[in-house]
Amino acid sequence: MVTPRTSTRDRIIAAASKLFYSEGVRSVSVDAVAEKAGVTKRTLYYHFSSKDELVAAYLDDRDLPNLVLFKRWFDETEGDVGKKMQAIFDNLARATKSPKWKGCGFLRTAAELANLRGHPAVKAGMRHKKKVEAWLAEQFATDDSIREPPRLARQIVLLMNGSFALVMLHRDPAYMESAGNAARTLVDAARR
């Protein structure tokens, strides 16, 4: 059986993802990423013009898998939209119990780069959070009984990101579960 070769760029992003997620973007050097990827620093800079570009690529690489996972959890859950929303939070709560869970990579990176609003990674995080919000609004719009789907999506995103922060601070998945209950309550309250 032939296994597909991973491109050098993909190897660099995979190495950066592991290091940035586990240690933070500011504490990881380009040298460390190159070493983990098994490439020279020169090769890394051939594929990425700067560390900033590499950090943005790390987040862009997380974007689609996160959305796919949310969609899968939503689609696999039986019941109405409120129950499906709660299931996303329940699945997130389970994920936060892993010792490997370090919080939302998008939020952690944005916090590390908070004073650099125009940073490419901050923009990548903003794009991802907006995509999640837009996807939620689309799901709510499929239910004719829900008023103001975009407003409800924004409220759910606030719950989600707030619970990410509190679980990260307290290491207590109960915050995510409580946010899931609140999300279901908000969905029910948004019905005509």
mmCIF file of N, CA, C and O in Angstrom, residues 77-162:
data_model
loop_
_atom_site.group_PDB
_atom_site.id
_atom_site.type_symbol
_atom_site.label_atom_id
_atom_site.label_comp_id
_atom_site.label_asym_id
_atom_site.label_seq_id
_atom_site.Cartn_x
_atom_site.Cartn_y
_atom_site.Cartn_z
ATOM 1 N N THR A 77 -27.157 14.562 15.802
ATOM 2 C CA THR A 77 -28.061 14.667 16.942
ATOM 3 C C THR A 77 -29.508 14.672 16.474
ATOM 4 O O THR A 77 -29.882 15.440 15.593
ATOM 5 N N GLU A 78 -30.291 13.799 17.067
ATOM 6 C CA GLU A 78 -31.730 13.759 16.791
ATOM 7 C C GLU A 78 -32.413 14.890 17.552
ATOM 8 O O GLU A 78 -31.985 15.275 18.630
ATOM 9 N N GLY A 79 -33.481 15.388 16.981
ATOM 10 C CA GLY A 79 -34.266 16.398 17.690
ATOM 11 C C GLY A 79 -34.242 17.742 17.002
ATOM 12 O O GLY A 79 -33.754 17.895 15.880
ATOM 13 N N ASP A 80 -34.767 18.729 17.724
ATOM 14 C CA ASP A 80 -34.883 20.073 17.154
ATOM 15 C C ASP A 80 -33.549 20.814 17.231
ATOM 16 O O ASP A 80 -32.557 20.306 17.757
ATOM 17 N N VAL A 81 -33.557 22.020 16.716
ATOM 18 C CA VAL A 81 -32.340 22.824 16.646
ATOM 19 C C VAL A 81 -31.775 23.096 18.040
ATOM 20 O O VAL A 81 -30.559 23.104 18.232
ATOM 21 N N GLY A 82 -32.634 23.301 19.017
ATOM 22 C CA GLY A 82 -32.175 23.550 20.381
ATOM 23 C C GLY A 82 -31.401 22.368 20.935
ATOM 24 O O GLY A 82 -30.339 22.530 21.551
ATOM 25 N N LYS A 83 -31.916 21.178 20.690
ATOM 26 C CA LYS A 83 -31.229 19.972 21.163
ATOM 27 C C LYS A 83 -29.900 19.791 20.431
ATOM 28 O O LYS A 83 -28.896 19.390 21.020
ATOM 29 N N LYS A 84 -29.897 20.107 19.132
ATOM 30 C CA LYS A 84 -28.675 19.992 18.343
ATOM 31 C C LYS A 84 -27.607 20.977 18.836
ATOM 32 O O LYS A 84 -26.423 20.639 18.891
ATOM 33 N N MET A 85 -28.041 22.184 19.209
ATOM 34 C CA MET A 85 -27.099 23.170 19.753
ATOM 35 C C MET A 85 -26.512 22.674 21.069
ATOM 36 O O MET A 85 -25.306 22.759 21.300
ATOM 37 N N GLN A 86 -27.369 22.164 21.919
ATOM 38 C CA GLN A 86 -26.906 21.657 23.201
ATOM 39 C C GLN A 86 -25.900 20.518 22.994
ATOM 40 O O GLN A 86 -24.908 20.410 23.723
ATOM 41 N N ALA A 87 -26.122 19.703 21.985
ATOM 42 C CA ALA A 87 -25.213 18.585 21.703
ATOM 43 C C ALA A 87 -23.815 19.079 21.330
ATOM 44 O O ALA A 87 -22.815 18.456 21.702
ATOM 45 N N ILE A 88 -23.732 20.191 20.608
ATOM 46 C CA ILE A 88 -22.417 20.747 20.276
ATOM 47 C C ILE A 88 -21.674 21.095 21.562
ATOM 48 O O ILE A 88 -20.505 20.745 21.743
ATOM 49 N N PHE A 89 -22.357 21.753 22.473
ATOM 50 C CA PHE A 89 -21.731 22.123 23.750
ATOM 51 C C PHE A 89 -21.380 20.883 24.573
ATOM 52 O O PHE A 89 -20.321 20.839 25.208
ATOM 53 N N ASP A 90 -22.245 19.877 24.570
ATOM 54 C CA ASP A 90 -21.951 18.641 25.305
ATOM 55 C C ASP A 90 -20.703 17.954 24.748
ATOM 56 O O ASP A 90 -19.862 17.451 25.505
ATOM 57 N N ASN A 91 -20.588 17.939 23.421
ATOM 58 C CA ASN A 91 -19.397 17.346 22.797
ATOM 59 C C ASN A 91 -18.144 18.169 23.103
ATOM 60 O O ASN A 91 -17.067 17.608 23.339
ATOM 61 N N LEU A 92 -18.281 19.479 23.113
ATOM 62 C CA LEU A 92 -17.148 20.324 23.477
ATOM 63 C C LEU A 92 -16.737 20.071 24.928
ATOM 64 O O LEU A 92 -15.547 20.013 25.246
ATOM 65 N N ALA A 93 -17.724 19.902 25.809
ATOM 66 C CA ALA A 93 -17.421 19.621 27.218
ATOM 67 C C ALA A 93 -16.630 18.330 27.339
ATOM 68 O O ALA A 93 -15.666 18.248 28.117
ATOM 69 N N ARG A 94 -17.018 17.308 26.570
ATOM 70 C CA ARG A 94 -16.265 16.046 26.588
ATOM 71 C C ARG A 94 -14.830 16.260 26.105
ATOM 72 O O ARG A 94 -13.880 15.732 26.671
ATOM 73 N N ALA A 95 -14.682 17.056 25.052
ATOM 74 C CA ALA A 95 -13.340 17.312 24.503
ATOM 75 C C ALA A 95 -12.457 18.043 25.511
ATOM 76 O O ALA A 95 -11.253 17.789 25.580
ATOM 77 N N THR A 96 -13.048 18.923 26.302
ATOM 78 C CA THR A 96 -12.252 19.701 27.255
ATOM 79 C C THR A 96 -11.720 18.850 28.406
ATOM 80 O O THR A 96 -10.830 19.289 29.132
ATOM 81 N N LYS A 97 -12.230 17.658 28.561
ATOM 82 C CA LYS A 97 -11.767 16.769 29.633
ATOM 83 C C LYS A 97 -10.417 16.133 29.308
ATOM 84 O O LYS A 97 -9.750 15.615 30.192
ATOM 85 N N SER A 98 -10.018 16.197 28.058
ATOM 86 C CA SER A 98 -8.743 15.613 27.653
ATOM 87 C C SER A 98 -7.584 16.439 28.217
ATOM 88 O O SER A 98 -7.622 17.674 28.163
ATOM 89 N N PRO A 99 -6.563 15.775 28.725
ATOM 90 C CA PRO A 99 -5.394 16.537 29.207
ATOM 91 C C PRO A 99 -4.683 17.300 28.081
ATOM 92 O O PRO A 99 -3.950 18.246 28.333
ATOM 93 N N LYS A 100 -4.937 16.915 26.834
ATOM 94 C CA LYS A 100 -4.325 17.602 25.689
ATOM 95 C C LYS A 100 -5.057 18.901 25.332
ATOM 96 O O LYS A 100 -4.551 19.700 24.561
ATOM 97 N N TRP A 101 -6.276 19.073 25.866
ATOM 98 C CA TRP A 101 -7.064 20.257 25.530
ATOM 99 C C TRP A 101 -6.455 21.480 26.200
ATOM 100 O O TRP A 101 -6.264 21.513 27.409
ATOM 101 N N LYS A 102 -6.144 22.477 25.400
ATOM 102 C CA LYS A 102 -5.507 23.700 25.904
ATOM 103 C C LYS A 102 -6.385 24.931 25.674
ATOM 104 O O LYS A 102 -5.925 26.048 25.825
ATOM 105 N N GLY A 103 -7.626 24.725 25.269
ATOM 106 C CA GLY A 103 -8.501 25.854 24.987
ATOM 107 C C GLY A 103 -8.702 26.018 23.489
ATOM 108 O O GLY A 103 -8.207 25.236 22.689
ATOM 109 N N CYS A 104 -9.428 27.032 23.135
ATOM 110 C CA CYS A 104 -9.667 27.342 21.723
ATOM 111 C C CYS A 104 -8.402 27.980 21.155
ATOM 112 O O CYS A 104 -7.969 29.040 21.624
ATOM 113 N N GLY A 105 -7.813 27.343 20.166
ATOM 114 C CA GLY A 105 -6.584 27.859 19.560
ATOM 115 C C GLY A 105 -6.744 29.254 18.978
ATOM 116 O O GLY A 105 -5.812 30.066 19.025
ATOM 117 N N PHE A 106 -7.924 29.543 18.458
ATOM 118 C CA PHE A 106 -8.179 30.858 17.870
ATOM 119 C C PHE A 106 -8.177 31.932 18.957
ATOM 120 O O PHE A 106 -7.572 32.992 18.799
ATOM 121 N N LEU A 107 -8.868 31.644 20.066
ATOM 122 C CA LEU A 107 -8.943 32.620 21.151
ATOM 123 C C LEU A 107 -7.603 32.767 21.873
ATOM 124 O O LEU A 107 -7.213 33.881 22.241
ATOM 125 N N ARG A 108 -6.914 31.663 22.079
ATOM 126 C CA ARG A 108 -5.610 31.733 22.746
ATOM 127 C C ARG A 108 -4.633 32.566 21.925
ATOM 128 O O ARG A 108 -3.904 33.397 22.463
ATOM 129 N N THR A 109 -4.628 32.345 20.616
ATOM 130 C CA THR A 109 -3.725 33.108 19.759
ATOM 131 C C THR A 109 -4.108 34.581 19.755
ATOM 132 O O THR A 109 -3.232 35.452 19.857
ATOM 133 N N ALA A 110 -5.396 34.869 19.663
ATOM 134 C CA ALA A 110 -5.847 36.268 19.677
ATOM 135 C C ALA A 110 -5.462 36.943 20.991
ATOM 136 O O ALA A 110 -5.065 38.115 20.996
ATOM 137 N N ALA A 111 -5.547 36.213 22.092
ATOM 138 C CA ALA A 111 -5.155 36.786 23.385
ATOM 139 C C ALA A 111 -3.657 37.087 23.421
ATOM 140 O O ALA A 111 -3.244 38.135 23.928
ATOM 141 N N GLU A 112 -2.860 36.183 22.869
ATOM 142 C CA GLU A 112 -1.413 36.419 22.841
ATOM 143 C C GLU A 112 -1.046 37.610 21.966
ATOM 144 O O GLU A 112 -0.039 38.268 22.216
ATOM 145 N N LEU A 113 -1.851 37.873 20.958
ATOM 146 C CA LEU A 113 -1.549 38.935 19.996
ATOM 147 C C LEU A 113 -2.530 40.103 20.110
ATOM 148 O O LEU A 113 -2.739 40.845 19.156
ATOM 149 N N ALA A 114 -3.121 40.252 21.286
ATOM 150 C CA ALA A 114 -4.196 41.237 21.484
ATOM 151 C C ALA A 114 -3.800 42.657 21.102
ATOM 152 O O ALA A 114 -4.645 43.427 20.643
ATOM 153 N N ASN A 115 -2.557 43.004 21.263
ATOM 154 C CA ASN A 115 -2.137 44.368 20.932
ATOM 155 C C ASN A 115 -1.748 44.536 19.459
ATOM 156 O O ASN A 115 -1.302 45.593 19.058
ATOM 157 N N LEU A 116 -1.949 43.476 18.665
ATOM 158 C CA LEU A 116 -1.594 43.510 17.237
ATOM 159 C C LEU A 116 -2.839 43.239 16.388
ATOM 160 O O LEU A 116 -2.917 42.250 15.674
ATOM 161 N N ARG A 117 -3.796 44.118 16.439
ATOM 162 C CA ARG A 117 -5.113 43.931 15.799
ATOM 163 C C ARG A 117 -5.015 43.544 14.321
ATOM 164 O O ARG A 117 -5.800 42.768 13.833
ATOM 165 N N GLY A 118 -4.055 44.073 13.601
ATOM 166 C CA GLY A 118 -3.942 43.783 12.171
ATOM 167 C C GLY A 118 -3.124 42.539 11.850
ATOM 168 O O GLY A 118 -2.901 42.231 10.683
ATOM 169 N N HIS A 119 -2.687 41.813 12.869
ATOM 170 C CA HIS A 119 -1.865 40.617 12.673
ATOM 171 C C HIS A 119 -2.635 39.607 11.824
ATOM 172 O O HIS A 119 -3.837 39.401 12.016
ATOM 173 N N PRO A 120 -1.970 38.951 10.875
ATOM 174 C CA PRO A 120 -2.663 37.971 10.023
ATOM 175 C C PRO A 120 -3.339 36.846 10.817
ATOM 176 O O PRO A 120 -4.392 36.356 10.412
ATOM 177 N N ALA A 121 -2.765 36.455 11.945
ATOM 178 C CA ALA A 121 -3.384 35.388 12.746
ATOM 179 C C ALA A 121 -4.643 35.884 13.444
ATOM 180 O O ALA A 121 -5.619 35.146 13.575
ATOM 181 N N VAL A 122 -4.639 37.122 13.888
ATOM 182 C CA VAL A 122 -5.842 37.697 14.505
ATOM 183 C C VAL A 122 -6.952 37.751 13.456
ATOM 184 O O VAL A 122 -8.105 37.395 13.729
ATOM 185 N N LYS A 123 -6.596 38.143 12.248
ATOM 186 C CA LYS A 123 -7.584 38.177 11.153
ATOM 187 C C LYS A 123 -8.089 36.773 10.841
ATOM 188 O O LYS A 123 -9.277 36.580 10.575
ATOM 189 N N ALA A 124 -7.212 35.757 10.891
ATOM 190 C CA ALA A 124 -7.632 34.367 10.650
ATOM 191 C C ALA A 124 -8.611 33.928 11.731
ATOM 192 O O ALA A 124 -9.608 33.264 11.439
ATOM 193 N N GLY A 125 -8.345 34.309 12.981
ATOM 194 C CA GLY A 125 -9.258 33.983 14.073
ATOM 195 C C GLY A 125 -10.604 34.663 13.906
ATOM 196 O O GLY A 125 -11.653 34.049 14.132
ATOM 197 N N MET A 126 -10.573 35.918 13.491
ATOM 198 C CA MET A 126 -11.823 36.651 13.265
ATOM 199 C C MET A 126 -12.645 35.983 12.157
ATOM 200 O O MET A 126 -13.861 35.824 12.289
ATOM 201 N N ARG A 127 -11.962 35.596 11.073
ATOM 202 C CA ARG A 127 -12.666 34.927 9.966
ATOM 203 C C ARG A 127 -13.333 33.641 10.453
ATOM 204 O O ARG A 127 -14.483 33.356 10.122
ATOM 205 N N HIS A 128 -12.593 32.856 11.231
ATOM 206 C CA HIS A 128 -13.144 31.588 11.723
ATOM 207 C C HIS A 128 -14.375 31.824 12.599
ATOM 208 O O HIS A 128 -15.410 31.180 12.406
ATOM 209 N N LYS A 129 -14.274 32.730 13.532
ATOM 210 C CA LYS A 129 -15.405 32.985 14.440
ATOM 211 C C LYS A 129 -16.614 33.501 13.667
ATOM 212 O O LYS A 129 -17.753 33.154 13.976
ATOM 213 N N LYS A 130 -16.377 34.308 12.633
ATOM 214 C CA LYS A 130 -17.488 34.793 11.793
ATOM 215 C C LYS A 130 -18.111 33.644 10.996
ATOM 216 O O LYS A 130 -19.326 33.607 10.796
ATOM 217 N N LYS A 131 -17.284 32.699 10.541
ATOM 218 C CA LYS A 131 -17.808 31.537 9.810
ATOM 219 C C LYS A 131 -18.699 30.689 10.707
ATOM 220 O O LYS A 131 -19.743 30.207 10.277
ATOM 221 N N VAL A 132 -18.261 30.491 11.942
ATOM 222 C CA VAL A 132 -19.081 29.720 12.888
ATOM 223 C C VAL A 132 -20.410 30.431 13.106
ATOM 224 O O VAL A 132 -21.479 29.813 13.051
ATOM 225 N N GLU A 133 -20.361 31.726 13.310
ATOM 226 C CA GLU A 133 -21.583 32.507 13.519
ATOM 227 C C GLU A 133 -22.503 32.431 12.300
ATOM 228 O O GLU A 133 -23.721 32.244 12.440
ATOM 229 N N ALA A 134 -21.942 32.561 11.113
ATOM 230 C CA ALA A 134 -22.749 32.490 9.885
ATOM 231 C C ALA A 134 -23.360 31.103 9.718
ATOM 232 O O ALA A 134 -24.527 30.962 9.327
ATOM 233 N N TRP A 135 -22.583 30.060 10.021
ATOM 234 C CA TRP A 135 -23.105 28.699 9.921
ATOM 235 C C TRP A 135 -24.261 28.493 10.908
ATOM 236 O O TRP A 135 -25.294 27.917 10.542
ATOM 237 N N LEU A 136 -24.110 28.983 12.120
ATOM 238 C CA LEU A 136 -25.197 28.873 13.096
ATOM 239 C C LEU A 136 -26.448 29.599 12.595
ATOM 240 O O LEU A 136 -27.561 29.067 12.696
ATOM 241 N N ALA A 137 -26.257 30.799 12.064
ATOM 242 C CA ALA A 137 -27.409 31.559 11.544
ATOM 243 C C ALA A 137 -28.109 30.778 10.435
ATOM 244 O O ALA A 137 -29.349 30.759 10.367
ATOM 245 N N GLU A 138 -27.340 30.104 9.583
ATOM 246 C CA GLU A 138 -27.942 29.275 8.525
ATOM 247 C C GLU A 138 -28.769 28.140 9.118
ATOM 248 O O GLU A 138 -29.866 27.839 8.628
ATOM 249 N N GLN A 139 -28.253 27.516 10.160
ATOM 250 C CA GLN A 139 -28.988 26.414 10.781
ATOM 251 C C GLN A 139 -30.283 26.920 11.403
ATOM 252 O O GLN A 139 -31.328 26.284 11.286
ATOM 253 N N PHE A 140 -30.219 28.070 12.054
ATOM 254 C CA PHE A 140 -31.421 28.629 12.685
ATOM 255 C C PHE A 140 -32.434 29.068 11.637
ATOM 256 O O PHE A 140 -33.639 28.982 11.848
ATOM 257 N N ALA A 141 -31.946 29.523 10.483
ATOM 258 C CA ALA A 141 -32.836 29.990 9.418
ATOM 259 C C ALA A 141 -33.634 28.841 8.808
ATOM 260 O O ALA A 141 -34.686 29.081 8.195
ATOM 261 N N THR A 142 -33.168 27.602 8.973
ATOM 262 C CA THR A 142 -33.917 26.462 8.426
ATOM 263 C C THR A 142 -35.165 26.150 9.251
ATOM 264 O O THR A 142 -36.011 25.392 8.808
ATOM 265 N N ASP A 143 -35.244 26.732 10.436
ATOM 266 C CA ASP A 143 -36.402 26.541 11.312
ATOM 267 C C ASP A 143 -37.252 27.806 11.241
ATOM 268 O O ASP A 143 -36.881 28.846 11.794
ATOM 269 N N ASP A 144 -38.381 27.722 10.531
ATOM 270 C CA ASP A 144 -39.233 28.900 10.317
ATOM 271 C C ASP A 144 -39.784 29.500 11.596
ATOM 272 O O ASP A 144 -40.231 30.644 11.612
ATOM 273 N N SER A 145 -39.752 28.742 12.677
ATOM 274 C CA SER A 145 -40.309 29.257 13.926
ATOM 275 C C SER A 145 -39.326 30.131 14.696
ATOM 276 O O SER A 145 -39.699 30.772 15.672
ATOM 277 N N ILE A 146 -38.080 30.186 14.256
ATOM 278 C CA ILE A 146 -37.069 30.971 14.976
ATOM 279 C C ILE A 146 -37.008 32.391 14.420
ATOM 280 O O ILE A 146 -36.831 32.597 13.223
ATOM 281 N N ARG A 147 -37.170 33.349 15.333
ATOM 282 C CA ARG A 147 -37.060 34.769 14.974
ATOM 283 C C ARG A 147 -35.593 35.180 14.966
ATOM 284 O O ARG A 147 -34.816 34.730 15.790
ATOM 285 N N GLU A 148 -35.242 36.035 14.067
ATOM 286 C CA GLU A 148 -33.926 36.671 14.000
ATOM 287 C C GLU A 148 -32.752 35.684 14.126
ATOM 288 O O GLU A 148 -31.979 35.748 15.084
ATOM 289 N N PRO A 149 -32.616 34.773 13.166
ATOM 290 C CA PRO A 149 -31.511 33.810 13.228
ATOM 291 C C PRO A 149 -30.121 34.432 13.417
ATOM 292 O O PRO A 149 -29.334 33.910 14.212
ATOM 293 N N PRO A 150 -29.787 35.557 12.749
ATOM 294 C CA PRO A 150 -28.444 36.129 12.973
ATOM 295 C C PRO A 150 -28.230 36.591 14.417
ATOM 296 O O PRO A 150 -27.149 36.426 14.978
ATOM 297 N N ARG A 151 -29.259 37.151 15.011
ATOM 298 C CA ARG A 151 -29.154 37.605 16.408
ATOM 299 C C ARG A 151 -28.949 36.416 17.343
ATOM 300 O O ARG A 151 -28.098 36.443 18.243
ATOM 301 N N LEU A 152 -29.699 35.360 17.126
ATOM 302 C CA LEU A 152 -29.560 34.155 17.941
ATOM 303 C C LEU A 152 -28.169 33.542 17.757
ATOM 304 O O LEU A 152 -27.541 33.118 18.735
ATOM 305 N N ALA A 153 -27.681 33.504 16.525
ATOM 306 C CA ALA A 153 -26.344 32.958 16.264
ATOM 307 C C ALA A 153 -25.286 33.744 17.037
ATOM 308 O O ALA A 153 -24.370 33.152 17.627
ATOM 309 N N ARG A 154 -25.410 35.054 17.062
ATOM 310 C CA ARG A 154 -24.443 35.870 17.800
ATOM 311 C C ARG A 154 -24.498 35.548 19.291
ATOM 312 O O ARG A 154 -23.473 35.445 19.962
ATOM 313 N N GLN A 155 -25.696 35.352 19.824
ATOM 314 C CA GLN A 155 -25.834 35.021 21.247
ATOM 315 C C GLN A 155 -25.189 33.665 21.562
ATOM 316 O O GLN A 155 -24.506 33.511 22.579
ATOM 317 N N ILE A 156 -25.375 32.706 20.670
ATOM 318 C CA ILE A 156 -24.792 31.372 20.878
ATOM 319 C C ILE A 156 -23.268 31.443 20.800
ATOM 320 O O ILE A 156 -22.558 30.814 21.597
ATOM 321 N N VAL A 157 -22.743 32.230 19.864
ATOM 322 C CA VAL A 157 -21.293 32.397 19.740
ATOM 323 C C VAL A 157 -20.723 33.033 21.014
ATOM 324 O O VAL A 157 -19.646 32.646 21.485
ATOM 325 N N LEU A 158 -21.445 33.983 21.574
ATOM 326 C CA LEU A 158 -21.002 34.582 22.841
ATOM 327 C C LEU A 158 -20.940 33.529 23.946
ATOM 328 O O LEU A 158 -19.980 33.475 24.719
ATOM 329 N N LEU A 159 -21.950 32.694 24.026
ATOM 330 C CA LEU A 159 -21.943 31.615 25.018
ATOM 331 C C LEU A 159 -20.779 30.656 24.789
ATOM 332 O O LEU A 159 -20.099 30.243 25.739
ATOM 333 N N MET A 160 -20.566 30.310 23.544
ATOM 334 C CA MET A 160 -19.527 29.350 23.220
ATOM 335 C C MET A 160 -18.142 29.897 23.590
ATOM 336 O O MET A 160 -17.351 29.232 24.270
ATOM 337 N N ASN A 161 -17.860 31.109 23.162
ATOM 338 C CA ASN A 161 -16.536 31.665 23.422
ATOM 339 C C ASN A 161 -16.336 32.000 24.893
ATOM 340 O O ASN A 161 -15.237 31.824 25.430
ATOM 341 N N GLY A 162 -17.383 32.430 25.555
ATOM 342 C CA GLY A 162 -17.290 32.661 26.997
ATOM 343 C C GLY A 162 -17.027 31.368 27.751
ATOM 344 O O GLY A 162 -16.212 31.324 28.682
#
